Amino acid sequence: MQIEAQNIVKRYANHTALKDFSVTLESGKITGLLGPNGAGKTSFIRILNQIIGADTGKITIDGQQLNKSHIADFGYLPEERGLYNNMKVLSHVVYLARLKGIDKSTATQNAHDWLDKLELSDWKHAKVRQLSKGMAQKIQFICTVIHDPKIIILDEPFSGFDPINAELIKQEILELKEAGKTIVLSTHNMNSVESICDNIILLNSGNKILDGSIKTVKEAHRPDTYHIQFRGNVIGFTNALWAGYELIERKQLGNEHFVATIKLLNDNTINNLLDTVIPHVQIEGVNEVIPSMNDIFIQAITEDSDG
Amino acid sequence: MGKIGLIISREFFSRIKKRSYILMCLIGPIIISLFAVSAINITDTQKRYKVLVVDEQGISGNWTPTTQWCDFEMGNDMTDEEFEHSKYDALVTINQGVVSNNTVQIMYKAYPNAHARADIIHEAELKLEGLRLAVNNINKESYYKMKQRLNVKDYVLGQEISFFDQNKSKVGLVFAILIFIFIFNFGIQVMRGVIEEKSNRIVEILVSSVKPIQLMTGKIIGIGLAAISQFMIWTLLTALIMVAVKDNVYPDRYDPKDQTVKTASSINSDSEGADDNVSLAKEVNDTAMMIYEELSFSGWLMYFGFFMVFGYLFYAGIYASIGAAVDNDTDVQQFLIPVTLPLLLGVLAAYSSMTDPNGPIAYWGSIIPFTSPIVMMARFPEIAGTENGWQIYLSMGILVASALFMFFFASKIYKTGILMYGKKASLGELWRWVFKRS
């Protein structure tokens, strides 16, 4: 299902959480919803889930205005999540599934399937309070997807998981993506964004400041900076860079053996750089510095806040 | 089952399966039965009554000087003031037409204990019995077939009292206290349920599936059903205990029917046998008679059910709002005290209404919905069937309207409050939540 949010504005008593926010979320894709605390992510997620309403703007699902009939199409895993501690695992999962509108027998069957899949079958008659934190997190994930929603919104889905279970959940999310679900992943964990997201939306103070595929965003944020590993006279190397380049950093690896980080200036290319330094030193390796999502996040937020 | 049905079901079953709930279901009836039995026994005071019998025409003849609870003296009539300063505790006046009007007037210095009163009435009945047999020239067998209970007019220092109604008010007070306990206990459960869902954030998942008002409605009804179930279990078990007490602890003491039968059966027996029956008759205890014979429990339960249900609905909305407005248990106190205070005032007003059922405290306490479920429960036995009976229906109507209004009011606060984390709401914010346009 494709979600189109157009010109969404959400105001609270003392601030505006979303300012004319528009975005498209595609089916079969995982979209990372990023931003610092207070950026407006939770407000947007709540609006999508119809927990709160937007003041202005429009959201459509496959062209149809978002309404209460879409409730069963959504699966939502909030960031700070809880369960009823006194309920038994199976009853709890079935209860939340039925609240989403599926019948008891389907809910029970799906619950058994998911508990098997996430290796929790032995705990289905245990009370929630008897579960470890990781197990409870898995139950919460099951509650999110048990009714086979077409749109899945995951807020920090990996928090609280050990690396093994985090990988297990990651694989489940990727399977759901392959099944054509529209997945929104809100997180501060940039590694998980890089590893599973197809697209990102970056919010700051209610404004969208970045939107696009990971590849496009990274391309747009290339810093034109390279690591050059070389042997030879470092003074000659440095003097050669006096115009058109900026030596950001230099490290000595051994006797006359260095690695330097150089930023290209004035429309110079990597070939120009190599032409400049090859006469002075012996080049051993060249790598472009690719920005991480973390770098892009910090850079974009800083620039937006300063600007 | 609809979504509200699912929520009701979860709230109901999650509560009735709790150990504390089951324990209360069992302990409650025992406590109530102990109260009832104590009430019966408390009336068994040991004080002997000095009774002056005024029978200026000598119609009833000489009274037995001493009975188990009373010492009788024959004498002349006296004014209320003289009586108040006399050595007597009671003054029995036998009027000239007693045979035809079957009425005896008894004046007490203070509210009488049931034994002494029963003794006086029994002695009067014995005297009248002899008198009627002689006047009508009939045998005892025929007499017992047509015998009617003596019509007794009780006064305390000139003020006519209704012996049973006073006791009924006490029962009303017990029911009023039960309503207080139910509203407070289950109202708090509503509040804690909301706080639990809010603090562990499951509410965020729930309201992505159901509307907040559905969630609140389901919770209030589910917990309310648990309360009603507990009350039904209490009623059933208390009834069983009281029947067991009646049949096994006081087998022949409190049943006027048994008493009549036995008295009648003694007609042809010798004098010793007759004395035994006299002592049985003396054991009549008005509290016990009231509990076992006089109260129309189906009527009481109907009123109790009404005031409990609507009192609970009125307060449950408030408690749900508090749960939604606070962020954790420690913030609760600030809101809880102003809500609990009216309930406690209700209990005090209910107590006061026993002595002054038509006074301003009783009237306003039974009309204002914050206290009316409690106060009217204690007051209605005094005013039902009187010219003030309409006040019961006024109170009921106002309570229903107020409960509906409070539900609407609470749903507004609940809807916003459950999604606000990290701080408790100020009064200004609560105002905005209620009156802002959605």
XYZ file of C-alpha atoms in Angstrom:
745
model
C 0.000 0.000 0.000
C 1.308 3.428 -0.875
C 0.904 6.186 1.659
C 0.776 9.807 0.562
C 0.975 12.449 3.259
C 0.362 15.951 1.960
C 0.976 19.216 3.772
C 0.486 17.820 7.234
C 0.442 20.363 10.035
C 0.152 19.379 13.673
C 0.116 22.001 16.394
C 0.125 21.524 20.154
C -0.479 24.169 22.782
C 3.104 25.423 22.850
C 4.687 24.287 19.624
C 4.128 23.042 16.113
C 5.222 19.421 15.736
C 4.806 19.120 11.956
C 5.056 22.030 9.542
C 3.589 21.422 6.134
C 5.073 17.953 6.014
C 4.651 15.901 2.847
C 6.023 12.471 2.073
C 5.377 9.326 0.052
C 5.878 5.883 1.575
C 6.149 3.058 -0.934
C 5.048 -0.522 -0.581
C 7.775 -3.160 -0.545
C 10.206 -0.608 0.847
C 11.550 0.142 4.269
C 11.605 3.850 4.969
C 13.700 5.151 7.831
C 12.047 8.005 9.695
C 14.914 9.882 11.282
C 15.353 12.982 13.357
C 16.437 14.226 16.745
C 14.098 14.076 19.729
C 11.183 16.444 19.265
C 11.545 16.496 15.493
C 7.930 15.397 14.949
C 8.434 11.687 14.227
C 6.087 10.450 16.952
C 3.412 12.941 15.935
C 3.583 11.728 12.351
C 3.448 8.088 13.453
C 0.453 8.791 15.693
C -1.299 10.584 12.854
C -0.682 7.615 10.554
C -2.084 5.285 13.226
C -5.101 7.587 13.698
C -4.264 7.956 17.365
C -4.353 11.709 16.859
C -5.524 13.799 13.950
C -3.628 16.339 11.852
C -4.743 19.952 12.070
C -4.488 20.333 8.324
C -3.275 18.209 5.442
C -4.319 14.932 3.948
C -3.199 11.321 4.100
C -4.235 8.801 1.481
C -3.718 5.048 1.368
C -3.619 3.826 -2.234
C -5.500 6.987 -3.119
C -8.204 6.543 -0.475
C -8.469 9.035 2.357
C -7.151 7.552 5.606
C -10.103 6.457 7.764
C -11.084 4.047 10.542
C -11.477 1.181 8.078
C -7.701 1.266 7.653
C -7.025 0.419 11.301
C -6.524 -3.264 10.537
C -4.074 -2.358 7.744
C -1.648 -0.935 10.275
C 0.689 -2.716 12.639
C 2.374 -0.457 15.157
C 5.248 -1.132 17.491
C 5.728 1.972 19.678
C 9.110 2.907 21.031
C 8.186 2.663 24.683
C 6.096 -0.401 24.804
C 4.456 -2.525 27.381
C 2.217 -5.482 27.854
C -0.264 -6.525 30.522
C 1.994 -8.300 32.987
C -0.745 -10.492 34.409
C -1.964 -11.852 31.098
C -0.780 -15.100 29.604
C 1.298 -14.779 26.459
C -1.082 -16.517 24.066
C -4.165 -14.738 25.430
C -2.377 -11.420 25.202
C -1.343 -11.858 21.593
C -4.814 -13.077 20.618
C -6.446 -10.184 22.494
C -4.458 -7.513 20.654
C -5.019 -9.291 17.340
C -8.773 -9.367 17.931
C -8.771 -5.675 18.778
C -7.404 -5.194 15.277
C -10.534 -6.872 14.013
C -9.555 -10.453 13.176
C -11.630 -13.367 14.388
C -10.640 -15.510 17.330
C -9.704 -18.678 15.445
C -7.524 -16.832 12.915
C -5.930 -14.845 15.727
C -5.189 -18.024 17.672
C -3.768 -19.809 14.638
C -1.578 -16.829 13.711
C -0.422 -16.525 17.309
C 0.711 -20.143 17.358
C 2.514 -19.709 14.025
C 4.366 -16.599 15.154
C 5.244 -18.012 18.565
C 6.705 -21.052 16.814
C 8.584 -18.867 14.379
C 10.167 -16.738 17.086
C 10.847 -19.773 19.306
C 8.436 -18.785 22.046
C 6.011 -21.705 21.890
C 7.166 -23.048 25.238
C 6.154 -19.792 26.871
C 2.671 -19.393 25.442
C 0.962 -20.275 28.726
C 3.383 -18.266 30.856
C 2.393 -14.896 32.244
C 4.024 -11.916 30.583
C 5.777 -10.935 33.802
C 7.687 -14.233 33.706
C 9.328 -13.359 30.385
C 12.793 -11.894 29.952
C 13.003 -8.443 28.410
C 14.060 -9.899 25.067
C 11.174 -12.368 25.048
C 8.710 -9.602 25.878
C 10.145 -7.574 22.997
C 9.554 -10.502 20.651
C 5.962 -10.786 21.902
C 5.495 -7.111 21.173
C 6.815 -7.624 17.683
C 4.386 -10.512 17.205
C 1.523 -8.313 18.422
C 2.503 -5.807 15.738
C 2.377 -8.213 12.825
C -0.039 -10.965 13.908
C -2.982 -9.538 11.999
C -0.947 -9.466 8.762
C -1.014 -5.682 8.343
C -0.067 -4.140 5.019
C 1.603 -1.166 6.684
C 4.015 -1.732 9.547
C 5.334 1.092 11.703
C 8.246 0.178 13.917
C 9.603 2.661 16.437
C 13.084 1.585 17.570
C 12.369 -2.089 16.873
C 15.830 -3.313 17.878
C 16.129 -1.619 21.255
C 16.459 -4.113 24.074
C 17.474 -6.996 21.845
C 20.767 -8.866 22.077
C 22.654 -9.102 18.755
C 21.261 -12.563 17.954
C 17.655 -11.596 18.501
C 18.201 -8.242 16.804
C 19.372 -10.161 13.728
C 16.338 -12.462 13.999
C 13.977 -9.490 14.049
C 15.897 -7.839 11.241
C 15.407 -10.916 9.070
C 11.687 -10.929 9.875
C 11.446 -7.280 8.855
C 13.242 -8.016 5.592
C 10.849 -10.925 4.948
C 7.900 -8.615 5.511
C 9.435 -6.175 3.064
C 9.800 -8.950 0.491
C 6.135 -9.737 1.064
C 5.331 -6.227 -0.165
C 4.568 -4.530 3.120
C 5.040 -0.803 3.525
C 7.422 -0.471 6.437
C 8.289 2.681 8.368
C 11.190 2.361 10.737
C 11.797 5.157 13.207
C 15.167 4.871 14.896
C 18.230 6.641 16.152
C 20.362 3.627 15.322
C 22.069 4.634 12.087
C 23.627 1.238 11.589
C 20.225 -0.352 11.324
C 19.123 2.396 8.949
C 22.055 1.659 6.657
C 21.579 -2.076 6.859
C 17.870 -2.403 6.149
C 16.327 0.868 4.978
C 15.713 1.608 1.325
C 14.667 5.208 1.844
C 15.034 7.790 4.561
C 13.107 10.828 5.697
C 14.950 13.204 7.985
C 12.887 15.537 10.147
C 14.067 18.463 12.219
C 11.774 20.746 14.235
C 8.768 19.599 12.264
C 10.373 20.184 8.866
C 11.462 17.558 6.397
C 15.098 18.265 5.627
C 16.027 15.109 3.705
C 14.018 12.604 1.729
C 15.137 9.929 -0.694
C 16.823 6.571 -1.158
C 19.880 5.814 0.951
C 21.977 5.762 -2.204
C 20.710 9.126 -3.415
C 21.131 10.754 -0.042
C 24.639 9.434 0.350
C 25.504 10.537 -3.191
C 24.247 13.982 -2.396
C 26.357 14.128 0.705
C 29.669 12.973 -0.748
C 32.271 15.251 0.802
C 34.754 15.034 -2.145
C 37.295 13.768 0.288
C 39.825 10.944 -0.245
C 42.256 8.896 1.789
C 45.630 8.710 0.006
C 48.161 6.185 1.274
C 51.733 6.868 0.085
C 55.485 6.437 0.640
C 57.987 9.241 0.211
C 58.766 12.784 1.123
C 55.896 14.183 3.134
C 57.086 17.798 2.774
C 57.021 17.574 -0.988
C 53.571 15.950 -0.788
C 52.230 18.698 1.434
C 53.710 21.505 -0.670
C 52.125 20.064 -3.780
C 48.660 20.564 -2.217
C 49.084 24.325 -1.676
C 46.280 25.278 -4.060
C 42.978 23.508 -4.842
C 43.086 20.989 -2.015
C 42.734 20.904 1.719
C 44.820 18.527 3.802
C 42.400 17.549 6.521
C 44.480 14.992 8.345
C 47.788 13.153 8.043
C 48.888 10.026 9.885
C 52.289 8.383 9.824
C 52.047 4.627 9.405
C 55.843 3.947 9.426
C 59.169 5.301 8.125
C 58.193 7.628 5.230
C 54.877 5.800 5.101
C 51.724 7.929 5.471
C 47.977 8.182 4.989
C 46.461 11.587 4.316
C 42.834 12.760 4.142
C 42.381 15.354 1.450
C 39.360 17.359 0.412
C 39.048 18.492 -3.184
C 38.428 22.202 -3.701
C 37.644 24.381 -6.707
C 36.087 21.651 -8.881
C 39.225 19.553 -8.783
C 38.791 15.847 -9.379
C 40.606 12.834 -7.966
C 42.592 12.637 -11.211
C 43.805 16.225 -10.721
C 44.838 15.312 -7.186
C 46.751 12.268 -8.311
C 48.470 14.247 -11.098
C 49.566 16.744 -8.456
C 51.044 14.333 -5.921
C 52.412 11.478 -8.043
C 55.588 13.424 -8.952
C 56.478 13.673 -5.228
C 55.503 10.366 -3.661
C 54.717 6.751 -4.416
C 50.932 6.171 -4.188
C 49.954 2.925 -2.455
C 46.196 3.337 -2.250
C 43.266 5.726 -2.861
C 39.804 5.521 -1.228
C 36.908 7.922 -1.390
C 35.536 8.869 1.994
C 31.861 7.743 1.965
C 29.766 9.484 4.623
C 27.904 7.287 7.063
C 24.253 7.915 7.767
C 25.383 9.106 11.157
C 27.584 11.741 9.540
C 24.814 12.765 7.180
C 22.361 12.980 10.073
C 24.630 15.193 12.152
C 25.629 17.349 9.205
C 22.073 17.850 7.987
C 20.683 18.635 11.421
C 23.533 21.007 12.224
C 23.171 22.840 8.929
C 19.400 23.070 9.313
C 19.639 24.336 12.872
C 22.355 26.866 11.969
C 20.552 27.982 8.844
C -17.927 -9.702 20.071
C -17.256 -6.044 19.357
C -14.142 -4.245 20.441
C -15.801 -2.825 23.560
C -16.984 -6.339 24.360
C -13.410 -7.609 24.094
C -12.167 -4.910 26.436
C -14.998 -5.553 28.903
C -14.224 -9.248 28.832
C -10.505 -8.705 29.456
C -11.073 -6.242 32.270
C -13.682 -8.467 33.891
C -11.818 -11.747 33.730
C -8.440 -10.273 34.604
C -9.965 -8.976 37.820
C -12.100 -11.874 38.922
C -9.127 -14.206 38.538
C -7.043 -12.169 40.955
C -6.392 -13.779 44.317
C -7.328 -10.572 46.158
C -10.727 -10.504 44.424
C -11.515 -14.105 45.328
C -10.360 -13.490 48.880
C -12.618 -10.449 49.208
C -15.557 -12.454 47.827
C -15.127 -14.846 50.728
C -14.158 -12.431 53.496
C -16.844 -9.815 52.722
C -19.867 -11.970 53.612
C -18.193 -13.135 56.806
C -17.603 -9.535 57.883
C -21.155 -8.479 56.989
C -22.623 -11.474 58.837
C -20.493 -10.659 61.858
C -21.856 -7.121 61.764
C -25.423 -8.369 61.540
C -25.003 -10.879 64.362
C -23.270 -8.207 66.439
C -26.169 -5.857 65.774
C -28.538 -8.520 67.087
C -26.422 -9.153 70.147
C -25.682 -5.506 70.878
C -29.402 -5.039 71.440
C -29.163 -7.704 74.133
C -28.123 -5.168 76.766
C -28.298 -6.179 80.390
C -30.000 -3.008 81.669
C -33.188 -3.659 83.611
C -36.057 -1.290 82.963
C -38.185 0.270 85.658
C -41.611 0.497 84.099
C -44.533 2.505 85.396
C -47.886 1.111 84.299
C -50.647 3.719 84.205
C -54.015 2.014 84.121
C -56.272 4.412 85.885
C -59.408 2.354 85.240
C -57.646 -0.816 86.373
C -58.609 -2.536 83.139
C -55.544 -4.716 82.845
C -55.375 -5.733 86.472
C -52.132 -6.145 88.353
C -48.975 -6.703 86.347
C -46.320 -9.234 87.273
C -43.896 -7.175 89.375
C -40.732 -8.576 87.838
C -39.902 -10.109 84.495
C -36.583 -10.994 82.960
C -35.851 -7.444 81.809
C -38.323 -5.215 83.597
C -39.630 -4.263 87.005
C -43.231 -3.100 86.791
C -45.004 -0.756 89.155
C -48.554 0.429 88.956
C -49.048 4.155 89.400
C -50.603 7.408 88.306
C -50.054 9.268 85.119
C -47.417 11.989 85.014
C -46.377 14.758 82.662
C -43.464 14.363 80.286
C -41.334 16.558 82.502
C -42.208 14.574 85.607
C -41.451 11.375 83.761
C -38.100 12.695 82.580
C -37.043 13.339 86.162
C -38.608 10.199 87.586
C -36.872 6.927 88.419
C -38.724 5.133 85.621
C -37.278 4.154 82.263
C -40.632 3.528 80.626
C -44.225 4.485 81.131
C -46.996 2.249 79.769
C -50.375 3.829 79.340
C -53.396 1.515 79.092
C -56.212 3.518 77.574
C -59.844 2.983 78.320
C -60.703 1.488 74.943
C -57.769 -0.858 74.769
C -59.902 -3.918 74.145
C -61.365 -2.444 70.997
C -58.467 -0.317 69.699
C -55.785 -2.883 70.622
C -53.329 -0.038 71.134
C -50.877 0.590 73.939
C -48.702 3.654 74.348
C -45.172 3.275 75.733
C -43.016 6.268 76.590
C -39.267 5.803 77.060
C -36.608 8.090 78.421
C -34.223 6.971 75.728
C -34.359 4.768 72.685
C -35.272 1.390 74.186
C -33.410 -1.848 73.953
C -35.285 -4.535 72.138
C -35.488 -6.981 75.039
C -37.061 -4.547 77.461
C -39.506 -3.401 74.814
C -40.400 -6.983 73.945
C -40.912 -7.717 77.645
C -43.272 -4.781 78.098
C -45.252 -5.637 74.998
C -45.422 -9.275 75.992
C -46.739 -8.418 79.456
C -49.300 -6.058 77.934
C -50.404 -8.743 75.495
C -50.803 -11.267 78.310
C -52.954 -8.816 80.265
C -55.084 -7.968 77.259
C -55.372 -11.632 76.395
C -56.996 -12.391 79.743
C -59.149 -9.309 79.442
C -60.434 -10.239 76.002
C -61.109 -13.823 76.935
C -63.243 -12.615 79.824
C -64.991 -9.820 77.916
C -65.759 -11.885 74.815
C -66.342 -15.097 76.671
C -64.338 -17.176 74.242
C -61.865 -19.973 74.772
C -58.147 -19.642 74.177
C -58.146 -21.752 71.027
C -60.622 -19.458 69.272
C -58.780 -16.437 70.592
C -55.421 -17.508 69.154
C -57.018 -18.081 65.787
C -58.152 -14.466 65.629
C -55.300 -12.919 67.580
C -53.681 -9.820 66.138
C -50.427 -8.283 67.148
C -50.749 -5.515 69.675
C -50.551 -2.075 68.156
C -47.766 -0.310 70.055
C -47.057 3.401 69.903
C -43.511 4.157 71.024
C -42.426 7.572 72.258
C -39.145 8.922 73.505
C -39.933 11.846 75.815
C -43.033 12.846 73.902
C -41.559 12.315 70.447
C -43.142 9.435 68.585
C -40.565 7.050 67.198
C -40.851 4.390 64.589
C -39.008 1.470 66.007
C -38.513 -0.434 62.796
C -37.701 2.590 60.633
C -34.882 3.590 62.935
C -33.464 0.139 62.552
C -34.081 0.192 58.841
C -32.034 3.366 58.656
C -29.222 1.475 60.297
C -29.494 -1.155 57.599
C -29.614 1.677 55.079
C -26.400 3.016 56.567
C -24.779 -0.385 56.192
C -25.821 -0.444 52.536
C -24.583 3.143 52.166
C -21.196 2.146 53.560
C -21.153 -0.797 51.163
C -21.747 1.614 48.292
C -18.878 3.765 49.534
C -16.634 0.694 49.681
C -17.633 -0.452 46.197
C -17.316 2.958 44.568
C -13.994 3.668 46.226
C -12.491 0.226 45.728
C -13.527 -0.293 42.130
C -13.083 3.372 41.225
C -9.492 3.093 42.386
C -9.159 -0.024 40.257
C -10.289 1.945 37.214
C -7.704 4.602 38.003
C -4.904 2.110 38.568
C -5.832 0.293 35.373
C -5.525 3.527 33.400
C -2.228 4.411 35.072
C -0.879 0.920 34.350
C -1.761 1.168 30.674
C -0.380 4.651 30.457
C 2.852 4.040 32.325
C 3.759 0.861 30.478
C 2.725 2.502 27.199
C 0.459 -0.320 26.041
C -2.193 2.348 25.684
C -0.389 3.534 22.562
C -0.986 0.124 20.949
C -4.551 -0.046 22.218
C -5.593 3.336 20.888
C -4.150 2.449 17.501
C -6.859 -0.256 17.422
C -9.775 1.274 19.317
C -11.017 4.754 20.106
C -10.035 6.088 23.535
C -13.690 6.347 24.527
C -14.178 2.676 23.648
C -11.185 1.784 25.769
C -12.453 3.824 28.710
C -16.005 2.516 28.376
C -14.809 -1.071 28.217
C -12.618 -0.623 31.231
C -15.309 1.041 33.339
C -17.975 -1.507 32.417
C -15.636 -4.491 32.820
C -14.531 -3.396 36.273
C -18.128 -2.473 37.136
C -19.257 -5.988 36.246
C -16.543 -7.383 38.487
C -17.918 -5.156 41.270
C -21.509 -6.299 40.673
C -20.403 -9.927 40.602
C -18.626 -9.480 43.883
C -21.702 -7.894 45.400
C -23.911 -10.746 44.155
C -21.531 -13.267 45.668
C -21.546 -11.271 48.909
C -25.353 -11.202 48.933
C -25.658 -14.908 48.289
C -23.026 -15.971 50.788
C -24.263 -13.523 53.430
C -27.807 -14.839 53.004
C -26.551 -18.397 53.377
C -24.561 -17.520 56.478
C -27.465 -15.639 58.048
C -29.866 -18.503 57.371
C -27.348 -20.898 58.900
C -27.007 -18.586 61.922
C -30.767 -18.379 62.284
C -31.297 -22.130 62.048
C -28.369 -23.243 64.147
C -27.360 -20.494 66.552
C -30.757 -18.974 67.351
C -33.118 -21.772 66.331
C -36.206 -20.515 68.145
C -35.348 -17.016 69.093
C -36.200 -14.636 66.361
C -39.009 -16.089 64.407
C -42.340 -14.568 65.342
C -44.142 -17.296 63.406
C -42.511 -20.011 65.489
C -43.326 -18.009 68.535
C -47.005 -17.718 67.661
C -47.282 -21.384 66.844
C -45.619 -22.374 70.061
C -47.685 -19.997 72.111
C -50.823 -21.359 70.510
C -49.682 -24.912 71.030
C -49.305 -24.224 74.716
C -52.987 -23.517 75.183
C -53.827 -26.886 76.498
C -50.554 -27.514 78.238
C -49.936 -27.134 81.904
C -48.747 -23.927 83.489
C -45.067 -24.931 83.465
C -45.207 -25.507 79.748
C -46.874 -22.171 79.303
C -44.048 -20.481 81.211
C -41.537 -21.983 78.809
C -43.418 -20.428 75.968
C -43.517 -17.126 77.744
C -39.750 -17.151 77.983
C -39.571 -17.916 74.261
C -41.802 -14.989 73.542
C -39.600 -12.728 75.638
C -36.657 -13.515 73.403
C -38.119 -11.616 70.492
C -35.434 -9.256 69.226
C -36.521 -6.475 66.956
C -33.215 -6.239 65.132
C -33.361 -9.928 64.382
C -37.000 -9.709 63.420
C -36.198 -6.851 61.144
C -33.303 -8.657 59.475
C -35.188 -11.888 59.024
C -38.781 -10.781 58.702
C -39.395 -7.128 58.125
C -37.000 -6.032 55.440
C -38.000 -6.407 51.833
C -34.567 -7.311 50.615
C -35.598 -7.436 46.975
C -36.646 -3.771 47.239
C -33.491 -2.838 49.072
C -31.326 -4.629 46.546
C -33.069 -2.793 43.732
C -32.273 0.589 45.273
C -28.818 -0.568 46.224
C -28.186 -1.826 42.682
C -29.322 1.470 41.203
C -27.283 3.711 43.481
C -24.256 1.444 43.275
C -24.294 1.263 39.465
C -24.856 4.947 38.820
C -22.712 6.067 41.752
C -19.938 3.895 40.359
C -20.422 5.224 36.815
C -20.327 8.790 38.120
C -17.121 8.265 40.058
C -15.459 5.811 37.637
C -15.319 8.568 35.026
C -13.582 10.836 37.538
C -11.132 8.137 38.555
C -10.363 7.331 34.898
C -9.660 11.031 34.302
C -7.277 11.119 37.242
C -5.468 8.062 35.917
C -5.120 9.740 32.525
C -4.030 13.093 33.958
C -1.172 11.806 36.091
C 2.087 10.267 34.991
C 2.691 7.873 37.845
C 1.359 6.669 41.173
C 3.079 9.377 43.194
C 1.172 12.119 41.387
C -2.137 10.530 42.293
C -2.516 11.936 45.815
C -3.042 15.505 44.679
C -6.132 14.501 42.705
C -7.309 11.628 44.847
C -7.973 13.559 48.033
C -10.512 16.008 46.538
C -12.352 13.096 44.946
C -12.386 10.890 48.011
C -13.502 13.686 50.319
C -17.077 13.903 48.945
C -17.417 10.156 49.379
C -16.381 10.405 53.018
C -18.675 13.384 53.524
C -21.416 11.230 52.033
C -20.888 8.620 54.727
C -21.022 11.303 57.433
C -24.154 12.837 55.928
C -25.704 9.358 55.705
C -25.033 8.866 59.402
C -26.498 12.236 60.235
C -29.580 11.538 58.111
C -30.528 8.708 60.474
C -31.368 11.176 63.191
C -32.574 14.004 60.967
C -33.787 12.439 57.726
C -35.409 15.616 56.479
C -32.787 18.099 57.581
C -30.748 20.163 55.111
C -27.654 17.918 55.327
C -29.706 14.826 54.568
C -31.650 16.580 51.819
C -28.755 18.158 49.952
C -26.517 15.181 50.601
C -29.042 12.932 48.916
C -29.567 15.264 45.956
C -26.008 16.324 45.049
C -24.584 13.481 42.932
C -21.189 13.482 44.667
C -22.826 12.189 47.838
C -26.336 11.132 46.784
C -25.623 7.427 46.099
C -24.492 7.061 49.707
C -26.806 9.455 51.533
C -30.019 8.497 49.736
C -29.354 4.837 50.451
C -29.401 5.594 54.166
C -32.245 8.069 53.900
C -34.783 6.361 51.682
C -36.261 4.025 54.345
C -37.237 7.166 56.261
C -38.793 9.042 53.364
C -40.139 6.306 51.076
C -43.905 6.451 51.042
C -43.956 9.829 52.796
C -44.670 13.239 51.320
C -40.923 13.558 50.658
C -40.832 10.338 48.652
C -40.434 12.306 45.404
C -36.941 13.256 46.531
C -35.826 9.673 45.934
C -36.772 9.941 42.261
C -35.272 13.417 41.968
C -32.025 12.076 43.404
C -32.081 9.136 40.988
C -32.731 11.377 38.000
C -29.973 13.817 38.885
C -27.550 10.972 39.486
C -28.228 9.405 36.076
C -27.847 12.755 34.292
C -24.680 13.550 36.244
C -23.159 10.143 35.530
C -23.717 10.681 31.802
C -22.251 14.180 31.970
C -19.272 12.964 33.963
C -18.694 10.215 31.425
C -18.569 12.765 28.621
C -16.331 15.041 30.688
C -13.991 12.160 31.596
C -13.723 10.914 28.035
C -12.354 14.303 26.971
C -9.643 14.272 29.611
C -8.913 10.595 29.078
C -8.497 10.957 25.325
C -5.697 13.501 25.639
C -4.259 12.514 28.991
C -3.400 8.920 28.136
C -1.003 10.053 25.423
C 0.762 12.666 27.508
C 3.857 11.318 29.184
C 6.428 12.746 31.529
C 4.332 15.175 33.567
C 1.060 15.491 35.327
C -1.547 17.747 33.835
C -2.251 21.148 35.334
C -5.805 22.293 35.952
C -5.454 24.687 33.015
C -4.534 21.826 30.745
C -7.453 19.738 31.968
C -9.732 22.651 31.169
C -8.302 22.899 27.659
C -8.662 19.171 27.074
C -12.319 19.252 28.026
C -13.331 22.357 26.160
C -11.043 22.410 23.133
C -12.558 21.535 19.808
C -11.499 18.071 18.683
